[in-house]
Coordinates of C-alpha atoms and ligand atoms in Angstrom, one line a residue:
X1 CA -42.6 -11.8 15.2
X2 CA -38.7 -11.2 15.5
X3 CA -37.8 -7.4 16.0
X4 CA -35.8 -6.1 12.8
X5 CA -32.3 -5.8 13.5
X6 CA -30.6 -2.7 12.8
X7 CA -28.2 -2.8 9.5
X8 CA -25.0 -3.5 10.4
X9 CA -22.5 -0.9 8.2
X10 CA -18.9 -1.2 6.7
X11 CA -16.1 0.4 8.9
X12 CA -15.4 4.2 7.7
X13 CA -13.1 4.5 5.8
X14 CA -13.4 1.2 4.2
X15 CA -15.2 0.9 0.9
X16 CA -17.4 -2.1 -0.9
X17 CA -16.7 -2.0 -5.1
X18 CA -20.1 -2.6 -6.1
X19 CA -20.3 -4.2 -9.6
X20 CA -21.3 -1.1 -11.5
X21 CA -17.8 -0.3 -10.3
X22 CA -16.1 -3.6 -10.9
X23 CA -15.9 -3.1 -14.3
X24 CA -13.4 -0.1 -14.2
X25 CA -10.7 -1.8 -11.9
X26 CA -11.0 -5.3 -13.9
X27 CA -9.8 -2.8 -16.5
X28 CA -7.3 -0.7 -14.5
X29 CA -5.8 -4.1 -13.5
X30 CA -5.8 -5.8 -16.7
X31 CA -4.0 -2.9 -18.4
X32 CA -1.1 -3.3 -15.4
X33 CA -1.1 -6.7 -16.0
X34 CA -0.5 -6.1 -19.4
X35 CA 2.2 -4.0 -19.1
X36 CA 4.0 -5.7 -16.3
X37 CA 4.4 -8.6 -18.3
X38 CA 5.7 -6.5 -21.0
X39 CA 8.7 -5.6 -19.2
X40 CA 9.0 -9.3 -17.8
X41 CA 7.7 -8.8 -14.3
X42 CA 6.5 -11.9 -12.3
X43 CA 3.6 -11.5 -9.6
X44 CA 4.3 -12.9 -6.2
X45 CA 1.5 -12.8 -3.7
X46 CA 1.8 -12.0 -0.1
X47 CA 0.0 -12.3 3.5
X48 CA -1.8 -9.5 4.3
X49 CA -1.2 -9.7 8.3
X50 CA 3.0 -9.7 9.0
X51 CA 4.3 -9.5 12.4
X52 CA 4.3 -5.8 13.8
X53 CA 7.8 -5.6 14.2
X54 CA 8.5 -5.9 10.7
X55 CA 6.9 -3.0 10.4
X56 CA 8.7 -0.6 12.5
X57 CA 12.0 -2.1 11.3
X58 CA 11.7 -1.1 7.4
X59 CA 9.1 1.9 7.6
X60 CA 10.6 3.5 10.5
X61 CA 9.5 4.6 14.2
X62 CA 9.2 8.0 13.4
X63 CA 6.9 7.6 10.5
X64 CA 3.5 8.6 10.1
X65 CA 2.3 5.0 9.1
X66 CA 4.2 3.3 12.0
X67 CA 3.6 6.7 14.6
X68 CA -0.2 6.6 13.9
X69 CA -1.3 5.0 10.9
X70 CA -0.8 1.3 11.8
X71 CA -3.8 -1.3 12.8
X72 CA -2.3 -3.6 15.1
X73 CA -4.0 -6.3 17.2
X74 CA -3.0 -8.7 19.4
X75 CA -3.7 -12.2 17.8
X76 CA -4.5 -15.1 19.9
X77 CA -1.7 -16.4 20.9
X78 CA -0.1 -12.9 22.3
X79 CA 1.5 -11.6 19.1
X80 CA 1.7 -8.6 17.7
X81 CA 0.4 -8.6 14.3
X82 CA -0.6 -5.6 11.9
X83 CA -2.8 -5.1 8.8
X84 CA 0.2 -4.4 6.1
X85 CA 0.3 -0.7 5.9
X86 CA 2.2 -1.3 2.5
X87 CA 4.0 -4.1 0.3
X88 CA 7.5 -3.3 -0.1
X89 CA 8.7 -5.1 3.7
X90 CA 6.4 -7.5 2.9
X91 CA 7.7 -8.6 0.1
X92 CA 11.9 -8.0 0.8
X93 CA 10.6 -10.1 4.3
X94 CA 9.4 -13.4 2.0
X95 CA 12.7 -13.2 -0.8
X96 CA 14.8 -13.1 2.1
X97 CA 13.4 -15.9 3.7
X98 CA 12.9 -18.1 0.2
X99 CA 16.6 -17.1 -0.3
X100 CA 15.1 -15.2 -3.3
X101 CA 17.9 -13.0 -3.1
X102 CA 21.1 -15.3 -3.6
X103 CA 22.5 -14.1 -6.5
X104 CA 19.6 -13.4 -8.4
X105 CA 17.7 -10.8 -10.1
X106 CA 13.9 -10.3 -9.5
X107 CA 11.2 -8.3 -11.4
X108 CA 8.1 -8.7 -9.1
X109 CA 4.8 -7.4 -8.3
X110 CA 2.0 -7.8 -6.0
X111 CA -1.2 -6.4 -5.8
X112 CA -4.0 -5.9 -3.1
X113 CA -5.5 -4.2 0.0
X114 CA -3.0 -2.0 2.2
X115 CA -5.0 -0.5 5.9
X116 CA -3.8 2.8 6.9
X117 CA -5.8 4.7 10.0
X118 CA -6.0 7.7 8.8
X119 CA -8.8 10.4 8.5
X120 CA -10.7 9.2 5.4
X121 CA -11.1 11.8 3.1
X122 CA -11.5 11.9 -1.1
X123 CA -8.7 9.7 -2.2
X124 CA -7.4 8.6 1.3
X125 CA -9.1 5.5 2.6
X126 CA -8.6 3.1 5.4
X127 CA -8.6 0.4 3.2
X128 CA -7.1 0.7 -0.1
X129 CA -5.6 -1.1 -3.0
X130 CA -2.1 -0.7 -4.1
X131 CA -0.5 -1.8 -6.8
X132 CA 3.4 -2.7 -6.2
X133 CA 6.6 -3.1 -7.9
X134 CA 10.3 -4.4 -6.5
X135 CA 12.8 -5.3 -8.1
X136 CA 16.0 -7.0 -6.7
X137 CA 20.0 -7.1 -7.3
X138 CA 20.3 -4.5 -10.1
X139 CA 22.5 -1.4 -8.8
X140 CA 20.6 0.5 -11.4
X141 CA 20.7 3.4 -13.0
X142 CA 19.3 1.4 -15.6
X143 CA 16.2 0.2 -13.6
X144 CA 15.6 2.9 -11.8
X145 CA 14.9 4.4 -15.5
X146 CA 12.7 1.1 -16.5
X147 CA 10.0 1.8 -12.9
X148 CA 9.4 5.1 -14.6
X149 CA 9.3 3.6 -18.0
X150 CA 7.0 1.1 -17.0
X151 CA 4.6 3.7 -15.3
X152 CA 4.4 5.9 -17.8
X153 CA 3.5 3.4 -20.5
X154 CA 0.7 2.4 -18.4
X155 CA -0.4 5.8 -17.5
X156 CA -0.4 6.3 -22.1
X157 CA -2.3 3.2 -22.0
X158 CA -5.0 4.0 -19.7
X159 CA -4.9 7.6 -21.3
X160 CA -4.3 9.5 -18.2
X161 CA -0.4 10.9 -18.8
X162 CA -1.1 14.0 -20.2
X163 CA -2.7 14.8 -16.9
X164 CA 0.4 13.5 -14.0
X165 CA 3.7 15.0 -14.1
X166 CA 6.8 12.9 -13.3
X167 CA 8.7 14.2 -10.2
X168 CA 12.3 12.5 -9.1
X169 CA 15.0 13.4 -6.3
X170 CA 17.9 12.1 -5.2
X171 CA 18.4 11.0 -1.4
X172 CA 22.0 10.0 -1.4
X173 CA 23.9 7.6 0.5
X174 CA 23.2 7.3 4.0
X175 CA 26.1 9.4 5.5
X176 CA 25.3 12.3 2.3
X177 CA 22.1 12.0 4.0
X178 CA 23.0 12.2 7.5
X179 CA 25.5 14.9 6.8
X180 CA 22.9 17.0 5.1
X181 CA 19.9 16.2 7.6
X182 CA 22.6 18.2 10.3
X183 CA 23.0 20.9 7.9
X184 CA 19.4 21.2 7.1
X185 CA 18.5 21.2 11.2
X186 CA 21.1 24.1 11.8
X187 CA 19.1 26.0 8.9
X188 CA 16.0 25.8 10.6
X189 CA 17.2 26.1 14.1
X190 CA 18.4 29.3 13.0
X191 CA 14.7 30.1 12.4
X192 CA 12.7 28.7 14.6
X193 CA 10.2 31.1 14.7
X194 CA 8.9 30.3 10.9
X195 CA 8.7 26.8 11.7
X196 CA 5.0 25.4 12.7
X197 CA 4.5 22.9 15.3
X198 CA 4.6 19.9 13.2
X199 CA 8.0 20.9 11.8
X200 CA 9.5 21.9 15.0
X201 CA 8.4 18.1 16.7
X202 CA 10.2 16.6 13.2
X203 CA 13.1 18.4 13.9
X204 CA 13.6 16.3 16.7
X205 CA 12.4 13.1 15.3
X206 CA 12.9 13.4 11.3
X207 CA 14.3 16.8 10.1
X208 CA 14.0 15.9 6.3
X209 CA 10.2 15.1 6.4
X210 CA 10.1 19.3 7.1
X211 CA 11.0 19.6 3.5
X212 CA 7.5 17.9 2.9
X213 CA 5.3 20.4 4.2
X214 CA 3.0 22.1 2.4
X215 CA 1.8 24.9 5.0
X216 CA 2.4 27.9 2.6
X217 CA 3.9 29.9 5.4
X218 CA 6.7 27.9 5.6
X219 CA 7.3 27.8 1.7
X220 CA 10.2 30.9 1.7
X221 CA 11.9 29.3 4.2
X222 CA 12.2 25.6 2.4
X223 CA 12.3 27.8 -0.4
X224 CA 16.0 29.2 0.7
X225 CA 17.3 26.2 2.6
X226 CA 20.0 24.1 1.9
X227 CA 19.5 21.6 -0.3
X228 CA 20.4 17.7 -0.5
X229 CA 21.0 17.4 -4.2
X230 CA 24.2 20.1 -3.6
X231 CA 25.8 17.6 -0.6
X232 CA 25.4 14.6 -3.1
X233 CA 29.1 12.7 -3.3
X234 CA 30.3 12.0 -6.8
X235 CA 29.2 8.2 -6.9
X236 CA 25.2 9.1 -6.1
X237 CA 25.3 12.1 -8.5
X238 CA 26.6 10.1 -11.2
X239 CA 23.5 7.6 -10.3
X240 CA 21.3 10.3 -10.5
X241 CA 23.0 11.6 -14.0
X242 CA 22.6 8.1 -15.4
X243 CA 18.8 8.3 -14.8
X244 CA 18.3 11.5 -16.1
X245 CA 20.5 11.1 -19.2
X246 CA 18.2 7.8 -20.1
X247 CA 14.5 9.5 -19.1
X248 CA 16.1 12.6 -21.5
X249 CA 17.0 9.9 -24.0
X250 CA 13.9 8.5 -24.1
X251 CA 12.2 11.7 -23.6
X252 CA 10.2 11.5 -21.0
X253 CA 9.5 14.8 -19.0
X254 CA 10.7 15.2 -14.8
X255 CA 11.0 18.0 -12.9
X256 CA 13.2 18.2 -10.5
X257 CA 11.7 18.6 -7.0
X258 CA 14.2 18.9 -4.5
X259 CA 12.0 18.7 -2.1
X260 CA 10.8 15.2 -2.9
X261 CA 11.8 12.9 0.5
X262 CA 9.1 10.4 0.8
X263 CA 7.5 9.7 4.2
X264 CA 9.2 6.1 4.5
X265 CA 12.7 5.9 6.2
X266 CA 14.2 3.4 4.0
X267 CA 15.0 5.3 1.0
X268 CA 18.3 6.3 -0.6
X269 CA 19.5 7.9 -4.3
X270 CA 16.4 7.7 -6.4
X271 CA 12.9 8.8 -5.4
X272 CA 10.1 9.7 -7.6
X273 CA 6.4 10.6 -7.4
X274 CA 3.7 10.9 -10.3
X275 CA 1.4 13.4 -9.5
X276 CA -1.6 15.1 -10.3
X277 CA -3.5 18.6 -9.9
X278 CA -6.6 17.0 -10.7
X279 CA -7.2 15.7 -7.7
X280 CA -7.1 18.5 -5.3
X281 CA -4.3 17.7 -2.1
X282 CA -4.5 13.8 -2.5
X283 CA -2.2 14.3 -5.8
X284 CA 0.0 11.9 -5.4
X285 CA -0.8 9.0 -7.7
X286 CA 1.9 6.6 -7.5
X287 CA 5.2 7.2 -5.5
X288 CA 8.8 4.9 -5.1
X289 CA 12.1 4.4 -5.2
X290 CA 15.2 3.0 -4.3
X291 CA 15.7 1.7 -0.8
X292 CA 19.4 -0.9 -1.1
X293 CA 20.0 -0.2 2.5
X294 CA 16.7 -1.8 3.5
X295 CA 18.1 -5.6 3.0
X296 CA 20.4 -5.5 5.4
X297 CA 18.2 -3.8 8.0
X298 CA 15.7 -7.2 7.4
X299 CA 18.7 -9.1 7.9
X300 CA 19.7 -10.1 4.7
X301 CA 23.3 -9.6 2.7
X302 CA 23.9 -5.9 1.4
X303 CA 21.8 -6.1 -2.2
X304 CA 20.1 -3.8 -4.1
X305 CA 16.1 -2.8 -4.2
X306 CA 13.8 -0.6 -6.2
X307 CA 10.2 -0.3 -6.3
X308 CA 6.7 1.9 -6.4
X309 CA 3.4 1.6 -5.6
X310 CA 0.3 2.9 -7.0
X311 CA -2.6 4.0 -5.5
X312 CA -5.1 2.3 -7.3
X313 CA -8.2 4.5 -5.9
X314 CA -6.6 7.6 -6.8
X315 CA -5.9 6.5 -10.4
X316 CA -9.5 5.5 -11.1
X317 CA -10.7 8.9 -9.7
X318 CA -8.5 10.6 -12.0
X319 CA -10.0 8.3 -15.3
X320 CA -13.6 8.9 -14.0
X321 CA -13.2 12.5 -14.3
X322 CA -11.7 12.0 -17.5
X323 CA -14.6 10.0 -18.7
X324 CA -13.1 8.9 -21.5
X325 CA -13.4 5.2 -20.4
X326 CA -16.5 3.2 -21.9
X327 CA -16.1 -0.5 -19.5
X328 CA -17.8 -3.0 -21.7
X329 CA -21.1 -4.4 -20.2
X330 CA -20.6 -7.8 -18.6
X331 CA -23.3 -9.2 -20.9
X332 CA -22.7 -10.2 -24.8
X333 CA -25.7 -12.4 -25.3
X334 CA -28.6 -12.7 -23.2
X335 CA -31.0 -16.0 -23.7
X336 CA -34.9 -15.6 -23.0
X337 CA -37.1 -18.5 -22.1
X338 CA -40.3 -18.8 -21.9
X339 CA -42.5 -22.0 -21.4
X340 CA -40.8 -25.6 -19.6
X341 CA -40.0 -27.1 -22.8
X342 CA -37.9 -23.8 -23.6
X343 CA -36.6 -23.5 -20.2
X344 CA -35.3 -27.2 -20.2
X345 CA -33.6 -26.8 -24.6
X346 CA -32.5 -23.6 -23.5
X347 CA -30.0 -24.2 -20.5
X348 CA -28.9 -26.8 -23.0
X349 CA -28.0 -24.8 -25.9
X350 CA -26.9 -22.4 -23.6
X351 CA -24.2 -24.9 -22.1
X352 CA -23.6 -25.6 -25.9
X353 CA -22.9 -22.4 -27.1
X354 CA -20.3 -21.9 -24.2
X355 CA -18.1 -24.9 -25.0
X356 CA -18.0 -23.9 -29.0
X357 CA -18.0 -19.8 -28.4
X358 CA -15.0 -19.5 -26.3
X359 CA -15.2 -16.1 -24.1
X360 CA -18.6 -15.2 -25.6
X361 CA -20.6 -13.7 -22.3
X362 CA -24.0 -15.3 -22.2
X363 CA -26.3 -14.5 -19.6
X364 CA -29.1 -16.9 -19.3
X365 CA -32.5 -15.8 -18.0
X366 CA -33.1 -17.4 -14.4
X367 CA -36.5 -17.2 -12.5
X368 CA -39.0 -16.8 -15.5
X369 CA -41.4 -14.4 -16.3
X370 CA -43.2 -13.3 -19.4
X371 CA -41.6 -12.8 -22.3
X372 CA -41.5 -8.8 -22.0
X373 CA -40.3 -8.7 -19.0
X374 CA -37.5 -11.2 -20.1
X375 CA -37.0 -8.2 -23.1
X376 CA -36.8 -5.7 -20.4
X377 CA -33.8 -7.6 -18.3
X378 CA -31.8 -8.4 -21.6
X379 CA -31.9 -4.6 -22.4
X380 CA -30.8 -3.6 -19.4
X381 CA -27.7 -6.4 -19.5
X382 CA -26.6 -4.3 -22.4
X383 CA -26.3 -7.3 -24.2
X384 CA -26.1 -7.0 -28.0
X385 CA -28.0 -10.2 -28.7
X386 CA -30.7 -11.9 -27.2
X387 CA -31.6 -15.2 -27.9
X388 CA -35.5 -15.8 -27.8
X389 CA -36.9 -19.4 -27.2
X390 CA -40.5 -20.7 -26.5
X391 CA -42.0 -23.8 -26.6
X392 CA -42.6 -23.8 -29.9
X393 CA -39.0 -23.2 -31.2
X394 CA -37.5 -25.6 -28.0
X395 CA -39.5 -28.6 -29.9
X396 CA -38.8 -27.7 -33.5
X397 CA -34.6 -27.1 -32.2
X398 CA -34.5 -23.8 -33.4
X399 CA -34.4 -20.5 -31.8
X400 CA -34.7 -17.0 -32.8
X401 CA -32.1 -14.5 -32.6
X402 CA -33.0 -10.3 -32.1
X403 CA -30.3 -8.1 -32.4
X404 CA -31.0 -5.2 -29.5
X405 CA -28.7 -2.5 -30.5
X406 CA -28.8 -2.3 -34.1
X407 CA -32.6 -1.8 -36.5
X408 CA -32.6 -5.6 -37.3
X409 CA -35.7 -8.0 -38.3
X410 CA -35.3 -11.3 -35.9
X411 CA -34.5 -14.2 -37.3
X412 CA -35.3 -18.2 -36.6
X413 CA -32.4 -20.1 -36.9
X414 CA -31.4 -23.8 -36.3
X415 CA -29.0 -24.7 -33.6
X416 CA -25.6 -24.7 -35.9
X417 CA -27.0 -21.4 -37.9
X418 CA -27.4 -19.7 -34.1
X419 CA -23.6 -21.1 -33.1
X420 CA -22.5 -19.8 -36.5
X421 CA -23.6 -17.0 -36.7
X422 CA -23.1 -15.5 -32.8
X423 CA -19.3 -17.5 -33.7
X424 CA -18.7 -14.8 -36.0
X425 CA -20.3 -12.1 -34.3
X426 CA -17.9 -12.9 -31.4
X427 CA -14.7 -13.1 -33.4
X428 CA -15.0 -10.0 -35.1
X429 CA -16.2 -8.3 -32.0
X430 CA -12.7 -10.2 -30.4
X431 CA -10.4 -8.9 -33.5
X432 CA -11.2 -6.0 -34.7
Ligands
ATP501 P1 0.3 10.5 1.0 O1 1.5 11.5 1.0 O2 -0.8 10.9 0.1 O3 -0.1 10.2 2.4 P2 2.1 8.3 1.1 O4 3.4 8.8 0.9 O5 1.6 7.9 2.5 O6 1.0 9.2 0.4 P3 2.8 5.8 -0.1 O7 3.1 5.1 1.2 O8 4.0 6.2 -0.9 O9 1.9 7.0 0.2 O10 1.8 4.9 -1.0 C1 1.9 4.9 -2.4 C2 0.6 5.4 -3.0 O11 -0.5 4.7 -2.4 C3 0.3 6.8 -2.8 O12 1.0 7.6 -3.7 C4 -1.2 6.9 -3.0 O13 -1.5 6.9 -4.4 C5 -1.6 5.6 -2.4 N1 -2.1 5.8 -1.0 C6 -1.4 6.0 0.1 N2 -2.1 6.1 1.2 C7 -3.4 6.0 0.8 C8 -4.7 6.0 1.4 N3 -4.8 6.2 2.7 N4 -5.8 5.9 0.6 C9 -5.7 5.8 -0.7 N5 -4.5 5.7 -1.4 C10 -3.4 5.8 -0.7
MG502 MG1 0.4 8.9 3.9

């Protein structure tokens, strides 16, 4: 007899999204679907392997992702090849070489599996599903305002906004920021002894990622530092202005965190982050922002580029503990058979019911047993009908119908009573 093999397990940090689960993101998607299309958004679908060195050109050398985060392997042929940590060089690295960008305007997204080494804790996986948004050639401020609109439609429609706050910054240009990132490190050499380790190696590597700590004995001293908003010149304030002035407008609620610099190099003039206290320190639901100078780093002609990304784990977390979210069971109808004449008329009528009902779910019993066993499995579908048929009703081409949510007799109906009647059942399930 062969020796059982041990189980082989999933890698850590790396999670299966069992069915019972499924339900939820099919939901969570369709609800961004929904609202993309609503602001005209087109999807665009990408490889999930680039070459590494695409990489460490957009997100930066001295980034966490790209310092320690990255899964790179050598691929057969020698190259160096990495698991996309993210979407946005991705997805700037296929326009520019579609010449997508040649005087045009894009509205895209993209959705799927991002791989990040890091240590996997609540809401910070090795594999996990993002979400993303870029848009191309508008200067904004107008669409840096629609992002946030766009997010915070979907975050009313999935009934989470009362519990994420809206957080934006400015970065400036690239020489406000440089000129402020030499300020900022003559501040803090002036204290070295407040800051900790990690800060004192980014002071070295990248000063502004300081700003981002969250040891609390460092928070007087970010507290009182200089601060990048104040060195902003007069063409990225009055970007920043215009965004505020239309989120006021439109009245949806910021605060201003000054602080705000996102771990990614390629940022400049807007940045935002939603975030949550819900979710202890892995807050941070969905986080973007404007990155023009980006382009031209990929080679391509100087152009403009917004865009976010979601965390789609982190979301779902936060609507689970809201459990105000009911996913509709998989199963509308669920057809019992019970004898060979039955089992024969029934995957018939079953076939039949599907080409007249259009999106009615029926769920046909497969692998016999009795008939209350067969009751058992179409209770547990959570089906609202089943659809009962022996031998007796298979020859006389009827079937009875038993309602298994509601006090109801069952009744024996022929074929075009049965379509009828689960027909109407359907469409006012569908609209209203
Ligand atoms: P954090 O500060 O939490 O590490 P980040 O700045 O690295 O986030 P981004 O690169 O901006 O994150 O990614 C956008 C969003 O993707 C995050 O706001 C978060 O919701 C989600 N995200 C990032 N890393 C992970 C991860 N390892 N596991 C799950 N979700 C993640
Ligand atoms: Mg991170």
């Amino acid at each position: 007899m062969a020796k059982q093999q041990e189980a082989i397990q999933a890698i850590r940090g790396m999670h299966d999204i069992l069915p019972d689960q499924s339900p939820y993101w099919q939901w969570l998607e369709n609800h961004a679907r929904q609202v993309l299309a609503a602001y005209g958004y087109q999807e665009i679908r990408l490889p999930v392997v680039e070459k590494t060195e695409l990489f460490k050109r957009s997100i930066g050398e001295v980034t966490d992702i790209v310092e320690k985060e990255m899964y790179t392997f050598e691929d057969r042929n020698g190259d160096s090849l990495t698991l996309r940590p993210e979407g946005t060089a991705g997805c700037l690295r296929a326009c520019l070489e579609h010449g997508l960008l040649h005087n045009q305007s894009h509205r895209l997204w993209y959705y799927g599996p991002m791989f990040r080494h890091e240590r996997p804790q609540k809401g910070r996986y090795r594999q996990f599903y993002q979400l993303g948004v870029e848009t191309y050639g508008m200067p904004g401020p107008d669409v840096d305002a629609e992002m946030i609109l766009l997010t915070d439609r979907l975050w009313k429609k999935i009934g989470i906004r009362g519990k994420v706050q809206l957080q934006i910054n400015s970065l400036g240009d690239s020489a406000e920021r440089a000129a402020y990132r030499s300020i900022l490190v003559d501040y803090f050499r002036r204290h070295p002894d407040k800051l900790d380790a990690d800060s004192l190696r980014r002071l070295e590597t990248n000063p502004l990622r300081i700003l981002d700590s969250k040891n609390p004995d460092m928070a007087e001293l970010l507290q009182q530092g200089p601060v990048l908003l104040d060195h902003l010149g007069a063409e990225s304030l009055a970007h920043f202005n215009g965004l505020t002035a239309t989120l006021d407008e439109l009245g949806v609620e910021y605060r201003l965190n000054t602080r705000l610099v996102r771990g990614l190099d390629y940022y400049g003039k807007t940045v935002f982050e939603w975030v949550t206290d819900e979710l202890g320190s892995q807050g941070t639901i969905c986080a973007g922002g404007r990155y023009d100078g980006l382009i031209e780093q990929l080679g391509g002609k100087a152009n403009h580029a917004i865009g976010f990304a979601m965390g789609m784990e982190r979301i779902l977390a936060l609507v689970e503990q809201l459990d105000n979210v009911r996913p509709e069971p998989a199963v509308d109808v669920y057809m019992i058979r019970v004898g060979a004449a039955a089992e024969k008329a029934g995957m018939l009528l079953a076939e039949r019911i599907r080409d007249q009902i259009a999106g009615l779910r029926l769920q046909v019993n497969c692998g016999g047993g009795s008939f209350k066993s067969q009751f058992r499995k179409a209770d547990k579908s959570g089906a609202a009908y089943a659809i009962i048929l022996g031998d007796a009703e298979a020859e006389r081409h009827e079937a009875a119908l038993k309602s298994l949510r509601v006090e109801q007799e069952q009744s024996t109906l022929n074929h075009a009573e049965l379509l009828r009647t689960l027909g109407d059942w359907h469409h006012n399930k569908t609209f209203n």
